[in-house]
PDB file of C-alpha atoms in Angstrom:
ATOM      1  CA  PRO A   1     105.309 103.630 150.749  1.00  0.00           C
ATOM      2  CA  ALA A   2     106.065 104.205 146.920  1.00  0.00           C
ATOM      3  CA  ARG A   3     103.239 102.693 146.697  1.00  0.00           C
ATOM      4  CA  ASN A   4     101.046 105.804 147.881  1.00  0.00           C
ATOM      5  CA  ILE A   5     102.702 107.764 145.108  1.00  0.00           C
ATOM      6  CA  LYS A   6     100.844 108.700 142.192  1.00  0.00           C
ATOM      7  CA  SER A   7     101.867 108.137 139.175  1.00  0.00           C
ATOM      8  CA  VAL A   8     100.794 108.920 134.900  1.00  0.00           C
ATOM      9  CA  VAL A   9     101.837 107.314 132.118  1.00  0.00           C
ATOM     10  CA  THR A  10     102.427 108.680 128.420  1.00  0.00           C
ATOM     11  CA  ILE A  11     101.885 105.669 125.626  1.00  0.00           C
ATOM     12  CA  HIS A  12     102.915 106.566 122.224  1.00  0.00           C
ATOM     13  CA  ASP A  13     101.811 103.962 120.389  1.00  0.00           C
ATOM     14  CA  VAL A  14     100.396 100.247 120.517  1.00  0.00           C
ATOM     15  CA  ILE A  15     101.732  99.162 116.844  1.00  0.00           C
ATOM     16  CA  PHE A  16     103.196  95.963 118.608  1.00  0.00           C
ATOM     17  CA  LYS A  17      99.641  95.312 118.690  1.00  0.00           C
ATOM     18  CA  THR A  18      98.068  97.174 115.964  1.00  0.00           C
ATOM     19  CA  HIS A  19     100.268  95.979 113.397  1.00  0.00           C
ATOM     20  CA  PRO A  20     102.558  93.087 115.144  1.00  0.00           C
ATOM     21  CA  GLN A  21     104.270  91.936 111.553  1.00  0.00           C
ATOM     22  CA  TYR A  22     106.552  94.906 112.683  1.00  0.00           C
ATOM     23  CA  TYR A  23     107.208  93.268 115.753  1.00  0.00           C
ATOM     24  CA  PRO A  24     109.350  89.763 116.473  1.00  0.00           C
ATOM     25  CA  PRO A  25     107.362  87.803 119.046  1.00  0.00           C
ATOM     26  CA  LEU A  26     109.512  88.383 121.810  1.00  0.00           C
ATOM     27  CA  GLN A  27     109.395  91.948 121.580  1.00  0.00           C
ATOM     28  CA  ARG A  28     106.379  92.079 121.492  1.00  0.00           C
ATOM     29  CA  PHE A  29     105.722  89.890 124.612  1.00  0.00           C
ATOM     30  CA  ILE A  30     107.768  91.869 126.550  1.00  0.00           C
ATOM     31  CA  TYR A  31     106.011  95.449 125.382  1.00  0.00           C
ATOM     32  CA  ASP A  32     103.038  93.641 126.316  1.00  0.00           C
ATOM     33  CA  GLN A  33     103.518  92.776 129.935  1.00  0.00           C
ATOM     34  CA  TYR A  34     104.517  96.561 130.057  1.00  0.00           C
ATOM     35  CA  TRP A  35     102.255  98.404 129.080  1.00  0.00           C
ATOM     36  CA  LYS A  36      99.470  95.660 131.041  1.00  0.00           C
ATOM     37  CA  GLY A  37     101.270  96.612 134.434  1.00  0.00           C
ATOM     38  CA  ALA A  38     101.760 100.436 133.304  1.00  0.00           C
ATOM     39  CA  LEU A  39      98.524 100.829 132.740  1.00  0.00           C
ATOM     40  CA  ARG A  40      97.358  98.947 135.696  1.00  0.00           C
ATOM     41  CA  ARG A  41      99.430 101.051 138.223  1.00  0.00           C
ATOM     42  CA  ALA A  42      99.432 104.350 136.351  1.00  0.00           C
ATOM     43  CA  ASP A  43      96.312 106.939 138.174  1.00  0.00           C
ATOM     44  CA  ALA A  44      96.364 108.644 134.717  1.00  0.00           C
ATOM     45  CA  VAL A  45      97.139 107.626 131.227  1.00  0.00           C
ATOM     46  CA  ILE A  46      98.377 110.354 128.648  1.00  0.00           C
ATOM     47  CA  ALA A  47      97.459 109.405 124.327  1.00  0.00           C
ATOM     48  CA  ILE A  48      99.251 111.191 122.348  1.00  0.00           C
ATOM     49  CA  SER A  49      96.667 110.908 119.684  1.00  0.00           C
ATOM     50  CA  GLN A  50      93.325 110.018 119.680  1.00  0.00           C
ATOM     51  CA  SER A  51      94.117 107.126 117.328  1.00  0.00           C
ATOM     52  CA  THR A  52      96.704 105.349 120.376  1.00  0.00           C
ATOM     53  CA  LYS A  53      93.700 106.503 122.806  1.00  0.00           C
ATOM     54  CA  ASP A  54      91.681 104.028 120.720  1.00  0.00           C
ATOM     55  CA  ALA A  55      93.990 101.258 120.290  1.00  0.00           C
ATOM     56  CA  ILE A  56      94.844 101.290 124.509  1.00  0.00           C
ATOM     57  CA  LEU A  57      90.515 100.762 124.908  1.00  0.00           C
ATOM     58  CA  GLN A  58      90.511  98.244 121.592  1.00  0.00           C
ATOM     59  CA  TYR A  59      93.447  95.913 123.317  1.00  0.00           C
ATOM     60  CA  TYR A  60      93.272  96.591 127.339  1.00  0.00           C
ATOM     61  CA  LYS A  61      90.798  96.691 130.232  1.00  0.00           C
ATOM     62  CA  VAL A  62      91.649 100.572 130.685  1.00  0.00           C
ATOM     63  CA  ALA A  63      88.876 102.950 131.988  1.00  0.00           C
ATOM     64  CA  ASP A  64      87.666 105.477 129.092  1.00  0.00           C
ATOM     65  CA  SER A  65      87.362 108.458 131.397  1.00  0.00           C
ATOM     66  CA  LYS A  66      91.276 107.300 132.916  1.00  0.00           C
ATOM     67  CA  ILE A  67      93.199 108.058 128.851  1.00  0.00           C
ATOM     68  CA  HIS A  68      93.269 111.357 128.086  1.00  0.00           C
ATOM     69  CA  VAL A  69      94.741 112.627 124.816  1.00  0.00           C
ATOM     70  CA  CYS A  70      97.606 115.429 124.882  1.00  0.00           C
ATOM     71  CA  TYR A  71      99.199 116.136 121.668  1.00  0.00           C
ATOM     72  CA  GLN A  72     103.037 116.448 121.310  1.00  0.00           C
ATOM     73  CA  GLY A  73     104.105 120.156 119.957  1.00  0.00           C
ATOM     74  CA  ILE A  74     107.171 120.395 117.450  1.00  0.00           C
ATOM     75  CA  ASP A  75     110.352 121.348 118.475  1.00  0.00           C
ATOM     76  CA  ASP A  76     110.323 125.732 117.848  1.00  0.00           C
ATOM     77  CA  VAL A  77     113.018 125.802 115.151  1.00  0.00           C
ATOM     78  CA  TYR A  78     109.835 124.598 112.341  1.00  0.00           C
ATOM     79  CA  TRP A  79     108.215 127.732 113.399  1.00  0.00           C
ATOM     80  CA  GLN A  80     111.315 129.906 112.812  1.00  0.00           C
ATOM     81  CA  GLN A  81     110.336 132.570 110.350  1.00  0.00           C
ATOM     82  CA  ASN A  82     113.699 134.100 109.273  1.00  0.00           C
ATOM     83  CA  PHE A  83     116.586 131.479 109.145  1.00  0.00           C
ATOM     84  CA  THR A  84     120.785 132.214 110.538  1.00  0.00           C
ATOM     85  CA  PRO A  85     123.427 133.084 108.336  1.00  0.00           C
ATOM     86  CA  TYR A  86     124.367 129.539 109.601  1.00  0.00           C
ATOM     87  CA  GLN A  87     121.385 127.935 108.485  1.00  0.00           C
ATOM     88  CA  ILE A  88     121.648 129.042 105.220  1.00  0.00           C
ATOM     89  CA  ARG A  89     125.065 128.538 104.156  1.00  0.00           C
ATOM     90  CA  SER A  90     124.426 124.885 106.055  1.00  0.00           C
ATOM     91  CA  PHE A  91     121.771 124.169 103.733  1.00  0.00           C
ATOM     92  CA  ALA A  92     123.319 125.992 100.490  1.00  0.00           C
ATOM     93  CA  ALA A  93     126.052 123.661 100.962  1.00  0.00           C
ATOM     94  CA  LEU A  94     123.925 120.594 100.386  1.00  0.00           C
ATOM     95  CA  ASN A  95     123.530 121.769  97.269  1.00  0.00           C
ATOM     96  CA  LEU A  96     119.880 120.380  96.656  1.00  0.00           C
ATOM     97  CA  PRO A  97     117.642 121.405  93.499  1.00  0.00           C
ATOM     98  CA  GLU A  98     115.485 124.009  93.517  1.00  0.00           C
ATOM     99  CA  GLU A  99     112.219 121.579  93.381  1.00  0.00           C
ATOM    100  CA  TYR A 100     112.264 118.582  95.154  1.00  0.00           C
ATOM    101  CA  MET A 101     110.354 116.242  97.403  1.00  0.00           C
ATOM    102  CA  LEU A 102     110.702 114.975 100.925  1.00  0.00           C
ATOM    103  CA  TYR A 103     110.483 112.105 102.758  1.00  0.00           C
ATOM    104  CA  ILE A 104     111.622 112.576 106.829  1.00  0.00           C
ATOM    105  CA  GLY A 105     112.339 109.296 108.904  1.00  0.00           C
ATOM    106  CA  THR A 106     113.564 106.248 109.636  1.00  0.00           C
ATOM    107  CA  ILE A 107     113.953 103.627 106.818  1.00  0.00           C
ATOM    108  CA  SER A 108     112.106 101.151 107.471  1.00  0.00           C
ATOM    109  CA  GLN A 109     109.503  98.980 106.228  1.00  0.00           C
ATOM    110  CA  ARG A 110     107.039 100.171 108.260  1.00  0.00           C
ATOM    111  CA  LYS A 111     107.568 104.093 106.788  1.00  0.00           C
ATOM    112  CA  ASN A 112     106.490 102.943 102.960  1.00  0.00           C
ATOM    113  CA  LEU A 113     109.284 104.116 101.363  1.00  0.00           C
ATOM    114  CA  GLY A 114     108.794 101.081  98.791  1.00  0.00           C
ATOM    115  CA  ASN A 115     105.702 102.417  97.588  1.00  0.00           C
ATOM    116  CA  ILE A 116     106.853 105.853  97.387  1.00  0.00           C
ATOM    117  CA  ILE A 117     109.672 104.670  94.978  1.00  0.00           C
ATOM    118  CA  GLN A 118     106.532 103.058  93.085  1.00  0.00           C
ATOM    119  CA  ALA A 119     104.488 105.491  92.926  1.00  0.00           C
ATOM    120  CA  MET A 120     107.391 107.906  91.258  1.00  0.00           C
ATOM    121  CA  SER A 121     108.453 105.329  88.830  1.00  0.00           C
ATOM    122  CA  SER A 122     104.882 105.628  86.966  1.00  0.00           C
ATOM    123  CA  LYS A 123     105.408 109.148  86.686  1.00  0.00           C
ATOM    124  CA  ASN A 124     108.041 111.318  84.918  1.00  0.00           C
ATOM    125  CA  TRP A 125     107.837 114.013  87.234  1.00  0.00           C
ATOM    126  CA  ASP A 126     111.599 116.216  87.001  1.00  0.00           C
ATOM    127  CA  ILE A 127     111.203 116.486  90.959  1.00  0.00           C
ATOM    128  CA  PRO A 128     113.880 114.425  92.892  1.00  0.00           C
ATOM    129  CA  LEU A 129     113.234 113.172  95.936  1.00  0.00           C
ATOM    130  CA  VAL A 130     115.244 113.882  99.415  1.00  0.00           C
ATOM    131  CA  ILE A 131     115.488 111.149 101.954  1.00  0.00           C
ATOM    132  CA  VAL A 132     116.199 112.270 105.201  1.00  0.00           C
ATOM    133  CA  GLY A 133     116.690 109.535 107.651  1.00  0.00           C
ATOM    134  CA  GLU A 134     118.509 106.980 108.956  1.00  0.00           C
ATOM    135  CA  GLY A 135     118.255 102.928 107.844  1.00  0.00           C
ATOM    136  CA  LYS A 136     119.753  99.559 107.161  1.00  0.00           C
ATOM    137  CA  GLU A 137     118.384  96.471 105.977  1.00  0.00           C
ATOM    138  CA  TYR A 138     115.446  97.945 104.932  1.00  0.00           C
ATOM    139  CA  LYS A 139     117.576 100.560 103.487  1.00  0.00           C
ATOM    140  CA  ASN A 140     120.132  98.802 101.334  1.00  0.00           C
ATOM    141  CA  LYS A 141     116.676  96.982 100.007  1.00  0.00           C
ATOM    142  CA  ILE A 142     115.098 100.475  99.085  1.00  0.00           C
ATOM    143  CA  SER A 143     119.017 101.135  97.516  1.00  0.00           C
ATOM    144  CA  ILE A 144     118.175  97.927  95.318  1.00  0.00           C
ATOM    145  CA  GLU A 145     114.566  99.424  93.948  1.00  0.00           C
ATOM    146  CA  ILE A 146     115.723 102.327  93.067  1.00  0.00           C
ATOM    147  CA  SER A 147     118.832  99.923  91.383  1.00  0.00           C
ATOM    148  CA  LYS A 148     116.622  98.528  89.515  1.00  0.00           C
ATOM    149  CA  ARG A 149     113.871 100.652  88.048  1.00  0.00           C
ATOM    150  CA  LYS A 150     117.305 103.177  86.913  1.00  0.00           C
ATOM    151  CA  MET A 151     116.126 105.609  89.558  1.00  0.00           C
ATOM    152  CA  GLU A 152     119.191 106.931  91.084  1.00  0.00           C
ATOM    153  CA  ASN A 153     119.042 110.506  89.352  1.00  0.00           C
ATOM    154  CA  ARG A 154     115.742 110.946  91.233  1.00  0.00           C
ATOM    155  CA  VAL A 155     117.124 110.443  94.752  1.00  0.00           C
ATOM    156  CA  ILE A 156     118.723 112.986  97.036  1.00  0.00           C
ATOM    157  CA  TRP A 157     119.852 110.492 100.300  1.00  0.00           C
ATOM    158  CA  LEU A 158     120.601 112.846 103.213  1.00  0.00           C
ATOM    159  CA  SER A 159     121.772 111.475 107.348  1.00  0.00           C
ATOM    160  CA  ASN A 160     123.408 112.926 110.460  1.00  0.00           C
ATOM    161  CA  ILE A 161     121.103 116.124 109.356  1.00  0.00           C
ATOM    162  CA  SER A 162     120.335 118.611 112.304  1.00  0.00           C
ATOM    163  CA  LYS A 163     116.863 120.514 112.768  1.00  0.00           C
ATOM    164  CA  HIS A 164     118.185 123.478 112.190  1.00  0.00           C
ATOM    165  CA  ILE A 165     119.669 122.568 109.003  1.00  0.00           C
ATOM    166  CA  LEU A 166     115.949 120.477 108.880  1.00  0.00           C
ATOM    167  CA  ALA A 167     113.797 122.878 108.861  1.00  0.00           C
ATOM    168  CA  VAL A 168     115.659 124.965 106.325  1.00  0.00           C
ATOM    169  CA  ILE A 169     115.297 121.752 104.140  1.00  0.00           C
ATOM    170  CA  LEU A 170     111.518 121.305 105.095  1.00  0.00           C
ATOM    171  CA  ARG A 171     110.769 124.942 104.201  1.00  0.00           C
ATOM    172  CA  ASN A 172     112.597 124.772 100.627  1.00  0.00           C
ATOM    173  CA  ALA A 173     110.544 121.378  99.834  1.00  0.00           C
ATOM    174  CA  MET A 174     107.783 121.455  97.410  1.00  0.00           C
ATOM    175  CA  MET A 175     105.795 118.760  99.953  1.00  0.00           C
ATOM    176  CA  LEU A 176     106.711 116.104 102.444  1.00  0.00           C
ATOM    177  CA  VAL A 177     105.384 112.129 101.381  1.00  0.00           C
ATOM    178  CA  TYR A 178     104.853 110.403 104.416  1.00  0.00           C
ATOM    179  CA  PRO A 179     102.608 107.399 103.918  1.00  0.00           C
ATOM    180  CA  SER A 180     103.488 105.457 106.710  1.00  0.00           C
ATOM    181  CA  MET A 181     101.416 102.272 107.092  1.00  0.00           C
ATOM    182  CA  VAL A 182     100.953 103.678 110.895  1.00  0.00           C
ATOM    183  CA  GLU A 183     102.291 105.978 113.311  1.00  0.00           C
ATOM    184  CA  GLY A 184     101.564 106.961 117.144  1.00  0.00           C
ATOM    185  CA  PHE A 185     101.041 110.383 115.776  1.00  0.00           C
ATOM    186  CA  GLY A 186     103.285 112.230 112.631  1.00  0.00           C
ATOM    187  CA  LEU A 187     105.762 114.978 114.210  1.00  0.00           C
ATOM    188  CA  PRO A 188     107.196 114.846 110.438  1.00  0.00           C
ATOM    189  CA  VAL A 189     103.865 115.967 109.011  1.00  0.00           C
ATOM    190  CA  LEU A 190     102.768 118.860 111.559  1.00  0.00           C
ATOM    191  CA  GLU A 191     106.239 119.808 111.452  1.00  0.00           C
ATOM    192  CA  ALA A 192     105.980 120.328 107.661  1.00  0.00           C
ATOM    193  CA  ALA A 193     102.283 121.699 107.975  1.00  0.00           C
ATOM    194  CA  ALA A 194     103.717 124.419 110.336  1.00  0.00           C
ATOM    195  CA  ALA A 195     106.703 125.563 107.699  1.00  0.00           C
ATOM    196  CA  GLY A 196     103.116 125.689 105.425  1.00  0.00           C
ATOM    197  CA  ILE A 197     104.418 123.067 103.333  1.00  0.00           C
ATOM    198  CA  PRO A 198     101.910 121.000 101.987  1.00  0.00           C
ATOM    199  CA  VAL A 199     101.817 116.978 103.023  1.00  0.00           C
ATOM    200  CA  VAL A 200     100.847 113.768 101.161  1.00  0.00           C
ATOM    201  CA  THR A 201     100.081 111.081 104.202  1.00  0.00           C
ATOM    202  CA  SER A 202      97.783 108.372 104.656  1.00  0.00           C
ATOM    203  CA  ASN A 203      94.475 108.049 105.220  1.00  0.00           C
ATOM    204  CA  THR A 204      95.415 105.430 108.500  1.00  0.00           C
ATOM    205  CA  SER A 205      95.880 105.695 112.230  1.00  0.00           C
ATOM    206  CA  SER A 206      96.611 108.993 113.621  1.00  0.00           C
ATOM    207  CA  LEU A 207      98.424 110.635 110.670  1.00  0.00           C
ATOM    208  CA  PRO A 208      94.819 112.915 109.721  1.00  0.00           C
ATOM    209  CA  GLU A 209      94.662 114.336 113.462  1.00  0.00           C
ATOM    210  CA  ALA A 210      98.824 115.205 112.535  1.00  0.00           C
ATOM    211  CA  GLY A 211      97.844 116.742 109.107  1.00  0.00           C
ATOM    212  CA  GLY A 212      94.601 118.157 109.103  1.00  0.00           C
ATOM    213  CA  ASN A 213      93.210 119.824 106.222  1.00  0.00           C
ATOM    214  CA  GLY A 214      96.915 120.141 105.261  1.00  0.00           C
ATOM    215  CA  ALA A 215      97.055 117.406 103.205  1.00  0.00           C
ATOM    216  CA  LEU A 216      96.437 114.952 101.466  1.00  0.00           C
ATOM    217  CA  TYR A 217      95.261 111.537 102.666  1.00  0.00           C
ATOM    218  CA  VAL A 218      96.095 107.960 100.108  1.00  0.00           C
ATOM    219  CA  ASP A 219      95.825 104.517 100.744  1.00  0.00           C
ATOM    220  CA  PRO A 220      99.171 103.636 101.929  1.00  0.00           C
ATOM    221  CA  LEU A 221      98.979 100.251  99.992  1.00  0.00           C
ATOM    222  CA  ASP A 222      98.252 101.433  97.419  1.00  0.00           C
ATOM    223  CA  PRO A 223     101.264 103.030  95.113  1.00  0.00           C
ATOM    224  CA  ASP A 224      98.471 104.751  92.587  1.00  0.00           C
ATOM    225  CA  SER A 225      96.724 106.424  95.058  1.00  0.00           C
ATOM    226  CA  ILE A 226     100.178 107.988  96.486  1.00  0.00           C
ATOM    227  CA  ALA A 227     101.207 108.595  92.575  1.00  0.00           C
ATOM    228  CA  HIS A 228      97.512 110.547  92.353  1.00  0.00           C
ATOM    229  CA  SER A 229      98.346 112.929  94.752  1.00  0.00           C
ATOM    230  CA  ILE A 230     101.894 113.529  94.293  1.00  0.00           C
ATOM    231  CA  ASP A 231     100.976 114.628  90.767  1.00  0.00           C
ATOM    232  CA  SER A 232      98.013 116.629  92.266  1.00  0.00           C
ATOM    233  CA  LEU A 233     100.453 119.033  93.856  1.00  0.00           C
ATOM    234  CA  VAL A 234     103.233 118.792  91.530  1.00  0.00           C
ATOM    235  CA  THR A 235     100.843 119.930  88.804  1.00  0.00           C
ATOM    236  CA  ASP A 236      98.967 122.615  91.019  1.00  0.00           C
ATOM    237  CA  SER A 237     100.769 125.738  92.899  1.00  0.00           C
ATOM    238  CA  LYS A 238      97.281 126.861  93.419  1.00  0.00           C
ATOM    239  CA  LEU A 239      96.615 123.472  95.469  1.00  0.00           C
ATOM    240  CA  ARG A 240      99.860 123.258  97.258  1.00  0.00           C
ATOM    241  CA  ALA A 241      99.811 127.139  98.612  1.00  0.00           C
ATOM    242  CA  ASP A 242      96.104 126.370  99.264  1.00  0.00           C
ATOM    243  CA  LEU A 243      97.133 123.455 101.537  1.00  0.00           C
ATOM    244  CA  GLY A 244     100.213 124.992 102.797  1.00  0.00           C
ATOM    245  CA  ALA A 245      97.800 127.450 104.309  1.00  0.00           C
ATOM    246  CA  LYS A 246      95.582 125.286 105.976  1.00  0.00           C
ATOM    247  CA  GLY A 247      97.988 123.390 107.160  1.00  0.00           C
ATOM    248  CA  LYS A 248     100.064 126.309 108.728  1.00  0.00           C
ATOM    249  CA  LEU A 249      96.702 127.252 110.571  1.00  0.00           C
ATOM    250  CA  HIS A 250      96.241 123.722 111.552  1.00  0.00           C
ATOM    251  CA  ALA A 251      99.539 123.872 113.054  1.00  0.00           C
ATOM    252  CA  SER A 252      98.753 126.677 115.258  1.00  0.00           C
ATOM    253  CA  ASN A 253      96.467 124.816 117.643  1.00  0.00           C
ATOM    254  CA  PHE A 254      99.667 122.560 118.720  1.00  0.00           C
ATOM    255  CA  THR A 255     101.847 125.272 120.093  1.00  0.00           C
ATOM    256  CA  SER A 256     103.921 124.662 123.362  1.00  0.00           C
ATOM    257  CA  ASP A 257     101.642 127.014 125.190  1.00  0.00           C
ATOM    258  CA  GLN A 258      98.531 125.283 124.006  1.00  0.00           C
ATOM    259  CA  LEU A 259      99.624 121.812 124.655  1.00  0.00           C
ATOM    260  CA  VAL A 260     101.116 121.938 128.089  1.00  0.00           C
ATOM    261  CA  LYS A 261      97.989 123.420 130.341  1.00  0.00           C
ATOM    262  CA  PRO A 262      96.156 120.011 129.841  1.00  0.00           C
ATOM    263  CA  ILE A 263      98.953 117.768 130.993  1.00  0.00           C
ATOM    264  CA  LEU A 264      99.369 120.113 133.813  1.00  0.00           C
ATOM    265  CA  ALA A 265      95.778 120.082 134.400  1.00  0.00           C
ATOM    266  CA  ILE A 266      95.544 115.864 134.394  1.00  0.00           C
ATOM    267  CA  TYR A 267      98.836 116.060 136.915  1.00  0.00           C
ATOM    268  CA  ASN A 268      97.024 118.714 139.011  1.00  0.00           C
ATOM    269  CA  GLN A 269      93.774 116.361 139.344  1.00  0.00           C
ATOM    270  CA  ILE A 270      95.868 113.190 140.184  1.00  0.00           C
TER     271      ILE A 270
END
């Protein structure tokens, strides 16, 4: 009887196929088998970006018409216009400088913090990088690199930050720096756009979909490209304001109400 139940599968990414260097062989094999079975059995497939859909079509035998692009939304906290006294107090307690750049996300090789540090070391901006995220081996590697370059006073590490406080940190940042090597979508980029904060991100995978015209796009493999775009924003307040406004307009296409309709349509269709 279970075989007659219709199913929809959501695929966030196929990074284990597009960038296999980030996964051990056994993990790649398991994911591949799981994805094959899920794609074969599903009556409809939701891809969270056009980039993810393109990758599914490249690596798996699935009809184009079976795959629907349905974007992810962001938490309502990032749309907040006024912060609560608790949020304001908690943010103040972090004692962050008036101006800072921000990185949000897992501290892993794929997220490319190493090239952000390299980009920063080539410039003398008096603006620190606040890193919000968790990590282990790669975080240690980055910490050593920061020490080697004598940049300890230019980097601030934060972890165990709730989304309610993160929203305030984001709103007060000069920019989000997020030159990830590859993403399934890139929610931090959209969160920054919703907050009206300009973004420096990669010209690869789904990141242009997340950033729209509220971002400057870089080659994530090129620290000079990253440095040049950060420099453009550091030195040009008009550009920052312009990209922030454009980002906010772009993010307005990703409200929960707008995003849920196509998903419901797929479920009703099958």
